[in-house]
Amino acid sequence: MKKFKRPLTYLFLSIATLISIYPFFWMIVSMTNESVDVTQGRQLPGTHLFENLSKLFDQVDMVTALTNSAIIAIASTFLTLLIASLAGYGFQMYRSKGKDIVFNILLLSMMIPFASIMVPLYRLFGKISQTAPFLGIDTLTAAFLPTITTAFFIFFFKQNTKMFPKDLIEAGRIDGLSEIGIFFRIYVPTMKTTYAAAAIIAFMNSWNNFLWPLVVLQSPDKQTIPLLISNLGSSYAPDYGMIMSAITIATLPTALVFFFMQKHFVAGMMGSVKG
Amino acid sequence: MKQLMKKNNIGWLFIIVSVIAIGMFYFYPMFDALLLSFQSGMGANLEYVGFGNWSRLFNDPTFIQALINTTTYLMVQVPIMIVLALFFSVLLNDETLKFRGFFRTAIFLPAVTSLVAYSVIFKYMFSGDGIVNQLLINLNLIDVPIAFLSDGFWAKIVIIVAITWRWTGYNMIFYLSALQNIDKSIYEAARIDGASSFQQFLKITVPMLKPIILFTTITSTIGTLQIFDEVVNITNGGPGNSTISISQYIYDLSFKYTPNFGYAATVSYVIVILVIILSVIQFKVAGDKE
């Protein structure tokens, strides 16, 4: 029985691996081929990589999209980490009945589907546009403002703060640090791995976000990478080689982060369940 | 005592920005959507119409189609994905297995892609002259290419296959880490009692993983109820409206057709109601006492 099961296990896992990896393989191979070859199902690397890339950067405003995506993702990640970790720390270290109630109310927001609030959010930013156009509709700020704190990240930091040694806080107080000083001088440096895990998830969410930027960013020079790829993908005469280059470039940052920081990556993804 | 009060107040300073942001970007819009669902009109010219929007729902064929499609995705895709993820995690939990790390990484890899990027890839793979049809023809499984994207039935299948590809490995990682916490001696005891692998799976693994299965089922349910990126980028709701999802319909109502924010908000409350109902059912089914 056992002898029979082993090969089957390997067979199942190999098939699953093949199906999981094939789209990546096809994406990379197609990036190096001409559009015609891609349609004919060519499975071997070609010689058109540079041609596809130069077409991509000439015909499409790839640089602007990359810059916009990077600005939005970096700003969003930085603010999320700052604001959510302050809150997670506050909820855990200064526990009181009132704060526990507020925390539970904030958690409820995790159940709110984004699709159900996008229309009112759009209206809200419409109102903001009237008084502060630089924050309103069709600005990069509007693309990341709603994501600067989410209950998920507050929860994530609160859970991880449980492992933070309280002695360090007392030591800080004895050294005469202010409460906020303790947070920045002691807590932040000690919790580096927690921040790394959160940063990966926040960056990835922002880099890949599609629906909200689609709603709030309207002019072409505000386009982000997912919007650009979606546009390319819906063209009637797609240039496969060029589009696959765009998709590969879009996937590269998250794939690299995954391969080089696998532990933090998985820790971040699972953050909500532990503890 | 005074010092304690002061500390308590400082504590509020740490959380105040988050409270304002979540209030402003989550709870206020939820409330606004509720008010909007009783209003109608074009763009910003809205007036109260009572339950007009709500009764319109039941006579709106596009909404009913979107509701049916979304629940179809949900009821077919989530169970298949959860079972597959459980299956792979049990296979991979065997410490004597060779290439474990490789298999695990490979199956997880789809989770690093952006929803838009992988959707476009799947769209091309399943197009009329795409790689999947070429493969099926070369294997002599079919004579004529299948109209994957221009046939309502097949288009739904492609979307379900795509979501399953993207999320199975992601869920598997949760099960794998939970499996590592199960005491191996329980399985030893079961083996001595003559339990088959399948019995062990049903009687030990599944009950032990129940909380995490519940968690992943709820997150997947909320995710699939809101499905947007895949539908828009693989089929754009077509052919006809045969693959349109509720989220896409909300988007179309607000930003593609003549904007009707009131009715769009009503449709969006349907998602909220579904999320609540399904979460309650899942908690009840799992019999969680907490």
Coordinates of C-alpha atoms in Angstrom, one line a residue:
Chain A
M1 CA 0.0 0.0 0.0
K2 CA 2.7 2.4 1.1
K3 CA 4.8 1.6 -2.0
F4 CA 1.9 2.4 -4.2
K5 CA 1.0 5.7 -2.6
R6 CA 4.4 7.3 -2.9
P7 CA 4.5 7.6 -6.7
L8 CA 1.0 8.8 -6.7
T9 CA 1.9 11.6 -4.3
Y10 CA 4.8 12.7 -6.5
L11 CA 2.6 12.5 -9.5
F12 CA -0.1 14.7 -8.0
L13 CA 2.4 17.2 -6.7
S14 CA 4.3 17.3 -10.0
I15 CA 1.1 18.0 -11.9
A16 CA 0.1 20.8 -9.4
T17 CA 3.6 22.2 -9.7
L18 CA 3.5 22.2 -13.5
I19 CA 0.1 23.9 -13.6
S20 CA 1.2 26.5 -11.0
I21 CA 4.5 27.4 -12.8
Y22 CA 3.4 27.1 -16.4
P23 CA 1.8 30.6 -16.7
F24 CA 5.0 32.1 -15.3
F25 CA 7.1 30.1 -17.8
W26 CA 4.8 31.2 -20.7
M27 CA 4.9 34.8 -19.6
I28 CA 8.7 34.9 -19.6
V29 CA 9.1 33.0 -22.8
S30 CA 6.5 35.1 -24.6
M31 CA 8.3 38.2 -23.5
T32 CA 11.2 37.2 -25.7
N33 CA 9.1 36.3 -28.7
E34 CA 7.3 38.1 -31.5
S35 CA 3.6 38.4 -31.2
V36 CA 3.1 36.0 -34.2
D37 CA 5.2 33.3 -32.5
V38 CA 3.2 33.7 -29.3
T39 CA -0.1 33.1 -31.1
Q40 CA 1.4 30.0 -32.8
G41 CA 2.2 28.6 -29.4
R42 CA 6.0 28.9 -29.4
Q43 CA 7.4 27.5 -26.1
L44 CA 11.0 28.3 -26.6
P45 CA 12.8 31.6 -25.7
G46 CA 13.2 33.9 -28.7
T47 CA 15.4 36.8 -29.6
H48 CA 12.9 39.6 -29.5
L49 CA 13.3 40.6 -25.8
F50 CA 14.9 44.0 -26.5
E51 CA 12.5 44.8 -29.3
N52 CA 9.5 44.1 -27.1
L53 CA 10.9 46.1 -24.3
S54 CA 11.7 49.1 -26.4
K55 CA 8.3 48.9 -28.0
L56 CA 6.8 48.9 -24.6
F57 CA 8.6 52.0 -23.4
D58 CA 8.1 53.8 -26.8
Q59 CA 4.5 53.1 -27.4
V60 CA 3.1 53.0 -23.9
D61 CA 3.8 55.4 -21.0
M62 CA 5.4 52.7 -18.9
V63 CA 7.8 55.1 -17.1
T64 CA 4.9 57.2 -15.8
A65 CA 2.9 54.2 -14.7
L66 CA 5.9 52.7 -12.9
T67 CA 6.6 56.0 -11.2
N68 CA 3.0 56.5 -10.1
S69 CA 2.7 53.0 -8.8
A70 CA 6.0 53.3 -6.9
I71 CA 5.0 56.6 -5.4
I72 CA 1.6 55.3 -4.3
A73 CA 3.0 52.0 -3.0
I74 CA 5.8 53.6 -1.0
A75 CA 3.7 56.4 0.5
S76 CA 0.9 53.9 1.3
T77 CA 3.3 51.4 2.9
F78 CA 5.1 54.1 5.0
L79 CA 1.9 55.6 6.3
T80 CA 0.2 52.3 6.9
L81 CA 3.2 51.0 8.9
L82 CA 3.5 54.2 10.9
I83 CA -0.2 54.7 11.7
A84 CA -1.2 51.1 12.2
S85 CA 1.8 50.3 14.4
L86 CA 1.1 53.3 16.6
A87 CA -2.4 52.1 17.0
G88 CA -1.5 48.4 17.5
Y89 CA 1.0 49.5 20.2
G90 CA -1.5 51.9 21.8
F91 CA -4.2 49.3 22.0
Q92 CA -1.9 46.7 23.5
M93 CA 0.3 48.7 25.8
Y94 CA -2.3 51.2 27.2
R95 CA -5.2 48.7 27.5
S96 CA -8.4 50.1 29.0
K97 CA -12.0 49.0 28.7
G98 CA -12.8 51.9 26.4
K99 CA -9.9 51.1 24.1
D100 CA -10.9 47.4 23.9
I101 CA -14.4 48.4 22.8
V102 CA -13.0 50.8 20.2
F103 CA -10.6 48.1 18.9
N104 CA -13.5 45.6 18.5
I105 CA -15.5 48.2 16.6
L106 CA -12.5 48.9 14.3
L107 CA -12.2 45.1 13.7
L108 CA -15.7 45.1 12.3
S109 CA -14.4 47.2 9.4
M110 CA -12.6 44.1 8.2
M111 CA -16.0 42.7 7.3
I112 CA -16.9 45.7 5.0
P113 CA -16.5 44.7 1.4
F114 CA -14.7 47.4 -0.6
A115 CA -17.1 47.2 -3.4
S116 CA -19.9 48.3 -1.1
I117 CA -18.1 51.5 0.0
M118 CA -16.5 52.6 -3.3
V119 CA -19.4 54.8 -4.4
P120 CA -19.6 56.8 -1.1
L121 CA -15.8 57.0 -1.1
Y122 CA -15.8 58.4 -4.5
R123 CA -18.4 61.0 -3.4
L124 CA -16.3 61.7 -0.3
F125 CA -13.3 62.5 -2.5
G126 CA -15.5 64.5 -4.8
K127 CA -16.3 66.7 -1.8
I128 CA -12.6 66.8 -0.8
S129 CA -11.8 68.0 -4.3
Q130 CA -13.9 71.1 -3.8
T131 CA -11.9 72.3 -0.8
A132 CA -8.5 70.6 -1.3
P133 CA -8.1 69.7 -5.0
F134 CA -4.6 68.4 -4.3
L135 CA -6.1 65.6 -2.2
G136 CA -9.2 65.0 -4.3
I137 CA -10.2 62.9 -7.3
D138 CA -7.5 62.2 -9.9
T139 CA -4.6 62.8 -7.5
L140 CA -2.1 60.1 -6.4
T141 CA -2.9 61.0 -2.8
A142 CA -6.5 60.0 -3.3
A143 CA -5.3 56.6 -4.5
F144 CA -3.6 55.7 -1.3
L145 CA -5.4 57.8 1.4
P146 CA -8.2 55.3 2.1
T147 CA -5.6 52.5 2.7
I148 CA -3.4 54.3 5.2
T149 CA -4.8 52.3 8.0
T150 CA -6.8 49.1 7.9
A151 CA -8.0 47.0 10.8
F152 CA -6.0 44.1 9.5
F153 CA -2.6 46.0 10.1
I154 CA -3.7 47.3 13.5
F155 CA -4.6 43.8 14.5
F156 CA -1.4 42.5 13.1
F157 CA 0.7 45.0 15.1
K158 CA -1.4 44.5 18.3
Q159 CA -0.8 40.7 18.1
N160 CA 2.9 41.1 17.6
T161 CA 3.2 43.7 20.4
K162 CA 2.2 40.9 22.8
M163 CA 5.6 39.5 22.3
F164 CA 7.3 42.8 23.0
P165 CA 9.1 42.7 26.4
K166 CA 7.5 45.2 28.9
D167 CA 10.8 45.6 30.8
L168 CA 12.1 47.6 27.8
I169 CA 9.4 50.1 28.3
E170 CA 10.2 50.5 32.0
A171 CA 13.8 50.8 31.2
G172 CA 13.0 53.6 28.8
R173 CA 10.9 55.4 31.3
I174 CA 13.7 55.2 33.9
D175 CA 16.0 56.7 31.3
G176 CA 13.6 59.6 31.0
L177 CA 12.2 58.9 27.6
S178 CA 8.8 60.2 26.8
E179 CA 6.0 57.7 25.9
I180 CA 6.3 58.6 22.2
G181 CA 10.1 58.5 22.5
I182 CA 9.9 54.9 23.9
F183 CA 7.8 54.0 20.8
F184 CA 10.3 55.4 18.3
R185 CA 13.5 54.7 20.1
I186 CA 12.8 51.3 21.5
Y187 CA 9.7 49.7 20.1
V188 CA 10.4 50.4 16.4
P189 CA 14.0 49.1 16.3
T190 CA 13.1 46.0 18.3
M191 CA 10.1 45.0 16.1
K192 CA 12.0 45.1 12.8
T193 CA 10.8 41.7 11.6
T194 CA 7.2 42.6 12.3
Y195 CA 7.6 45.8 10.3
A196 CA 9.3 43.9 7.5
A197 CA 6.4 41.4 7.2
A198 CA 3.8 44.2 7.3
A199 CA 5.7 46.3 4.8
I200 CA 5.8 43.4 2.3
I201 CA 2.0 42.9 2.5
A202 CA 1.2 46.6 2.5
F203 CA 3.5 47.2 -0.6
M204 CA 2.0 44.2 -2.4
N205 CA -1.6 45.3 -1.8
S206 CA -0.9 48.8 -3.0
W207 CA 1.2 47.8 -6.0
N208 CA -1.5 45.4 -7.2
N209 CA -4.6 47.4 -6.3
F210 CA -6.9 47.9 -9.3
L211 CA -10.5 48.8 -8.4
W212 CA -9.9 52.0 -6.3
P213 CA -7.3 53.5 -8.6
L214 CA -9.6 52.7 -11.6
V215 CA -12.3 54.6 -9.9
V216 CA -10.4 57.6 -8.6
L217 CA -7.6 58.1 -11.1
Q218 CA -8.9 59.4 -14.4
S219 CA -6.2 61.2 -16.5
P220 CA -3.7 59.1 -18.4
D221 CA -0.7 60.6 -16.6
K222 CA -2.1 59.3 -13.3
Q223 CA -2.2 55.7 -14.6
T224 CA -0.8 52.9 -12.4
I225 CA 0.7 49.6 -13.6
P226 CA -2.4 47.5 -13.1
L227 CA -4.5 50.1 -15.0
L228 CA -2.0 50.1 -17.8
I229 CA -1.9 46.3 -18.0
S230 CA -5.7 46.2 -18.0
N231 CA -5.8 48.7 -20.8
L232 CA -3.3 46.8 -22.9
G233 CA -5.1 43.5 -22.2
S234 CA -8.3 44.8 -23.6
S235 CA -6.9 46.0 -26.9
Y236 CA -8.4 44.4 -30.0
A237 CA -5.1 43.6 -31.7
P238 CA -2.8 42.8 -28.8
D239 CA 0.9 42.8 -29.2
Y240 CA 1.5 39.7 -27.1
G241 CA 5.3 40.1 -26.8
M242 CA 5.0 43.6 -25.6
I243 CA 2.1 43.0 -23.2
M244 CA 3.9 40.0 -21.7
S245 CA 7.0 42.3 -21.1
A246 CA 4.7 44.7 -19.2
I247 CA 3.2 41.9 -17.1
T248 CA 6.6 40.5 -16.3
I249 CA 7.9 43.9 -15.2
A250 CA 4.7 44.3 -13.0
T251 CA 5.2 40.9 -11.4
L252 CA 8.9 41.3 -10.8
P253 CA 8.9 43.4 -7.6
T254 CA 6.6 41.1 -5.7
A255 CA 8.3 38.0 -7.0
L256 CA 11.7 39.3 -6.0
V257 CA 10.5 40.2 -2.5
F258 CA 9.0 36.7 -2.2
F259 CA 12.2 34.9 -3.2
F260 CA 14.5 37.0 -1.1
M261 CA 12.3 37.4 2.0
Q262 CA 10.2 34.3 2.0
K263 CA 10.1 34.0 5.8
H264 CA 8.8 37.6 6.3
F265 CA 6.5 37.2 3.3
V266 CA 4.8 34.1 4.8
A267 CA 4.8 35.6 8.3
G268 CA 3.0 38.7 6.9
M269 CA 0.4 36.7 5.1
M270 CA -0.4 34.6 8.1
G271 CA -0.2 37.5 10.6
S272 CA -3.9 37.5 11.1
V273 CA -4.2 34.0 12.4
K274 CA -1.4 33.6 14.8
G275 CA -1.6 34.3 18.5
Chain B
M1 CA -3.9 57.5 40.0
K2 CA -3.2 60.8 38.3
Q3 CA -0.3 59.2 36.5
L4 CA -2.5 56.3 35.4
M5 CA -5.0 58.7 34.0
K6 CA -2.3 60.5 32.1
K7 CA -1.0 57.3 30.7
N8 CA -4.4 56.3 29.6
N9 CA -4.8 59.6 27.8
I10 CA -1.5 59.2 26.0
G11 CA -2.7 55.8 24.9
W12 CA -5.6 57.5 23.1
L13 CA -3.1 59.7 21.2
F14 CA -1.5 56.6 19.8
I15 CA -4.7 55.3 18.3
I16 CA -6.5 58.5 17.4
V17 CA -5.3 58.8 13.8
S18 CA -6.4 55.2 13.0
V19 CA -9.8 55.8 14.6
I20 CA -10.3 58.9 12.5
A21 CA -9.1 57.2 9.3
I22 CA -11.1 54.1 9.6
G23 CA -14.2 56.1 10.7
M24 CA -13.8 58.3 7.7
F25 CA -12.9 55.7 5.0
Y26 CA -15.0 52.7 6.2
F27 CA -17.8 53.5 8.6
Y28 CA -18.8 56.9 7.2
P29 CA -19.1 55.4 3.6
M30 CA -21.1 52.5 5.0
F31 CA -23.5 54.9 6.5
D32 CA -23.6 57.1 3.4
A33 CA -24.3 54.1 1.3
L34 CA -27.3 53.2 3.5
L35 CA -28.7 56.8 3.0
L36 CA -27.9 56.6 -0.7
S37 CA -29.8 53.4 -1.1
F38 CA -33.0 55.4 -0.4
Q39 CA -32.2 58.1 -2.9
S40 CA -32.3 58.2 -6.7
G41 CA -31.3 60.5 -9.5
M42 CA -28.4 61.3 -11.8
G43 CA -25.0 62.2 -10.5
A44 CA -25.3 64.6 -7.6
N45 CA -29.0 65.4 -8.1
L46 CA -30.4 63.0 -5.6
E47 CA -33.8 62.8 -3.9
Y48 CA -35.4 60.4 -1.5
V49 CA -37.4 57.7 -3.1
G50 CA -38.1 55.4 -0.1
F51 CA -37.7 51.8 -0.9
G52 CA -37.8 52.4 -4.7
N53 CA -34.3 51.2 -5.2
W54 CA -34.8 48.1 -3.2
S55 CA -37.9 47.0 -5.1
R56 CA -36.1 47.8 -8.4
L57 CA -33.6 45.1 -7.5
F58 CA -36.1 42.3 -7.9
N59 CA -37.1 43.4 -11.4
D60 CA -33.6 44.1 -12.7
P61 CA -32.4 41.2 -14.9
T62 CA -28.8 42.4 -14.9
F63 CA -28.7 42.5 -11.1
I64 CA -30.3 39.0 -10.9
Q65 CA -27.8 37.7 -13.4
A66 CA -24.9 39.3 -11.5
L67 CA -26.2 37.8 -8.2
I68 CA -26.5 34.3 -9.8
N69 CA -23.0 34.6 -11.4
T70 CA -21.4 35.7 -8.2
T71 CA -23.0 33.0 -6.1
T72 CA -22.1 30.4 -8.8
Y73 CA -18.4 31.5 -8.5
L74 CA -18.7 31.3 -4.8
M75 CA -20.3 27.9 -4.5
V76 CA -18.2 26.2 -7.1
Q77 CA -14.9 27.8 -6.6
V78 CA -14.5 28.1 -2.8
P79 CA -15.2 24.4 -2.0
I80 CA -12.9 23.1 -4.8
M81 CA -10.1 25.4 -3.7
I82 CA -10.4 24.5 0.0
V83 CA -10.4 20.8 -0.7
L84 CA -7.4 21.1 -3.1
A85 CA -5.5 23.2 -0.6
L86 CA -6.2 20.7 2.2
F87 CA -5.2 17.8 0.0
F88 CA -1.9 19.4 -1.0
S89 CA -1.1 20.5 2.5
V90 CA -1.6 16.9 3.8
L91 CA 0.6 15.5 1.1
L92 CA 3.3 18.1 1.8
N93 CA 3.1 17.7 5.6
D94 CA 5.0 14.3 5.2
E95 CA 8.5 15.0 6.5
T96 CA 10.0 12.1 4.5
L97 CA 8.9 13.5 1.2
K98 CA 11.6 14.7 -1.1
F99 CA 11.6 18.2 -2.7
R100 CA 9.0 19.3 -0.2
G101 CA 10.3 22.9 -0.2
F102 CA 10.3 23.0 -3.9
F103 CA 6.7 21.7 -4.3
R104 CA 5.5 24.1 -1.6
T105 CA 7.1 27.1 -3.1
A106 CA 5.9 26.2 -6.6
I107 CA 2.3 25.7 -5.5
F108 CA 2.4 29.0 -3.5
L109 CA 4.0 31.0 -6.3
P110 CA 0.7 32.1 -8.0
A111 CA -0.1 34.1 -4.9
V112 CA 2.6 36.6 -5.7
T113 CA 1.0 37.7 -8.9
S114 CA -1.2 40.8 -9.2
L115 CA -4.9 40.0 -10.0
V116 CA -4.8 42.1 -13.1
A117 CA -1.6 40.5 -14.5
Y118 CA -2.7 36.9 -14.0
S119 CA -6.1 37.6 -15.3
V120 CA -4.7 38.9 -18.6
I121 CA -2.4 35.9 -18.9
F122 CA -5.4 33.5 -18.4
K123 CA -7.4 35.5 -20.9
Y124 CA -4.7 34.9 -23.5
M125 CA -4.2 31.3 -22.5
F126 CA -7.8 30.5 -23.0
S127 CA -8.5 32.5 -26.1
G128 CA -9.8 30.9 -29.2
D129 CA -6.4 30.2 -30.7
G130 CA -4.7 30.2 -27.3
I131 CA -2.3 27.8 -25.8
V132 CA -5.0 25.7 -24.0
N133 CA -6.9 25.0 -27.2
Q134 CA -3.7 24.2 -29.0
L135 CA -2.8 21.7 -26.3
L136 CA -6.2 20.0 -26.3
I137 CA -6.2 19.7 -30.1
N138 CA -2.7 18.3 -30.1
L139 CA -3.7 15.8 -27.5
N140 CA -6.6 14.9 -29.8
L141 CA -9.1 15.6 -27.0
I142 CA -11.0 18.0 -29.2
D143 CA -11.3 18.6 -32.9
V144 CA -12.6 22.2 -32.9
P145 CA -11.3 24.9 -30.5
I146 CA -13.5 25.5 -27.5
A147 CA -15.0 29.0 -27.3
F148 CA -13.7 29.5 -23.8
L149 CA -14.3 33.2 -23.6
S150 CA -17.2 33.7 -25.9
D151 CA -19.5 31.0 -24.4
G152 CA -21.2 31.9 -21.2
F153 CA -20.7 28.5 -19.6
W154 CA -17.0 28.1 -20.5
A155 CA -16.3 31.7 -19.6
K156 CA -17.5 31.0 -16.0
I157 CA -15.3 27.9 -15.9
V158 CA -12.2 29.9 -17.0
I159 CA -12.9 32.5 -14.3
I160 CA -13.3 29.7 -11.7
V161 CA -10.1 27.9 -12.9
A162 CA -8.2 31.2 -12.7
I163 CA -9.2 32.1 -9.2
T164 CA -8.5 28.6 -8.0
W165 CA -5.0 28.8 -9.6
R166 CA -4.3 32.1 -7.9
W167 CA -5.5 31.2 -4.3
T168 CA -5.1 27.5 -3.7
G169 CA -1.4 27.8 -2.7
Y170 CA -2.2 30.8 -0.5
N171 CA -4.7 28.8 1.5
M172 CA -2.5 25.7 1.6
I173 CA 0.2 27.7 3.5
F174 CA -2.3 28.3 6.3
Y175 CA -3.2 24.6 6.5
L176 CA 0.5 23.6 6.4
S177 CA 1.3 25.7 9.4
A178 CA -1.7 24.5 11.3
L179 CA -0.8 20.9 10.5
Q180 CA 2.6 21.3 12.0
N181 CA 1.0 22.0 15.4
I182 CA -0.9 18.7 15.4
D183 CA 0.8 16.1 17.7
K184 CA 2.1 13.3 15.6
S185 CA 1.3 10.7 18.3
I186 CA -2.4 11.1 17.6
Y187 CA -1.8 9.7 14.1
E188 CA 0.4 6.9 15.6
A189 CA -2.4 5.9 17.9
A190 CA -4.9 6.0 15.0
R191 CA -2.7 3.8 12.9
I192 CA -2.3 1.2 15.7
D193 CA -6.1 1.2 15.9
G194 CA -6.2 0.4 12.2
A195 CA -7.5 3.7 10.8
S196 CA -6.9 4.1 7.1
S197 CA -5.2 7.3 5.8
F198 CA -8.6 8.6 4.6
Q199 CA -10.2 7.9 8.0
Q200 CA -7.3 9.7 9.7
F201 CA -7.8 12.7 7.4
L202 CA -11.5 12.9 8.2
K203 CA -11.4 12.0 11.9
I204 CA -8.2 13.8 12.9
T205 CA -6.9 16.3 10.4
V206 CA -10.2 18.0 9.5
P207 CA -11.5 18.4 13.1
M208 CA -8.1 19.7 14.2
L209 CA -8.0 22.2 11.4
K210 CA -11.5 23.3 11.8
P211 CA -10.8 26.9 13.1
I212 CA -8.4 27.6 10.2
I213 CA -10.7 26.0 7.6
L214 CA -13.4 28.3 8.9
F215 CA -11.1 31.3 8.8
T216 CA -10.0 30.6 5.2
T217 CA -13.6 29.9 4.1
I218 CA -14.8 33.2 5.4
T219 CA -12.0 35.2 3.9
S220 CA -12.4 33.4 0.6
T221 CA -16.1 34.0 0.7
I222 CA -15.7 37.7 1.3
G223 CA -13.1 37.8 -1.4
T224 CA -15.1 35.9 -4.0
L225 CA -18.3 37.9 -3.2
Q226 CA -16.4 41.0 -4.3
I227 CA -14.8 39.5 -7.3
F228 CA -14.0 42.3 -9.8
D229 CA -10.5 42.3 -11.2
E230 CA -10.7 38.8 -12.8
V231 CA -14.1 39.2 -14.4
V232 CA -13.3 42.6 -15.8
N233 CA -9.9 41.6 -17.2
I234 CA -10.8 38.0 -18.4
T235 CA -14.2 38.4 -19.9
N236 CA -15.3 42.0 -19.1
G237 CA -18.6 40.5 -17.9
G238 CA -19.3 39.0 -21.3
P239 CA -20.5 37.4 -23.5
G240 CA -23.6 39.5 -22.9
N241 CA -23.8 39.7 -19.1
S242 CA -23.2 36.0 -18.6
T243 CA -20.1 36.5 -16.4
I244 CA -20.8 39.9 -14.8
S245 CA -20.3 40.0 -11.0
I246 CA -22.0 42.2 -8.5
S247 CA -19.0 44.4 -8.0
Q248 CA -18.7 45.0 -11.7
Y249 CA -22.3 45.9 -11.9
I250 CA -21.9 48.4 -9.1
Y251 CA -18.9 49.9 -11.0
D252 CA -20.9 50.0 -14.3
L253 CA -23.9 51.7 -12.6
S254 CA -21.7 54.3 -11.0
F255 CA -19.0 55.1 -13.6
K256 CA -19.9 53.5 -16.9
Y257 CA -23.6 54.1 -17.5
T258 CA -25.3 57.4 -16.5
P259 CA -24.2 57.5 -12.9
N260 CA -26.9 56.3 -10.5
F261 CA -25.2 56.4 -7.1
G262 CA -28.4 55.6 -5.2
Y263 CA -29.1 52.4 -7.0
A264 CA -25.4 51.4 -7.0
A265 CA -25.4 51.8 -3.2
T266 CA -28.4 49.6 -2.9
V267 CA -26.7 46.9 -5.0
S268 CA -23.6 47.2 -2.8
Y269 CA -25.7 46.6 0.3
V270 CA -26.6 43.3 -1.1
I271 CA -23.0 42.3 -0.9
V272 CA -22.9 43.4 2.8
I273 CA -26.0 41.4 3.6
L274 CA -24.6 38.4 1.8
V275 CA -21.3 38.6 3.7
I276 CA -23.2 38.8 7.0
I277 CA -25.5 35.9 6.2
L278 CA -22.8 33.6 4.8
S279 CA -20.4 34.3 7.7
V280 CA -23.2 33.5 10.2
I281 CA -24.0 30.3 8.3
Q282 CA -20.4 29.2 8.2
F283 CA -20.0 29.8 11.9
K284 CA -23.1 27.8 12.6
V285 CA -22.1 25.0 10.4
A286 CA -18.7 24.8 12.0
G287 CA -20.4 24.8 15.3
D288 CA -17.9 27.2 16.8
K289 CA -18.9 28.0 20.4
E290 CA -16.8 31.1 20.8

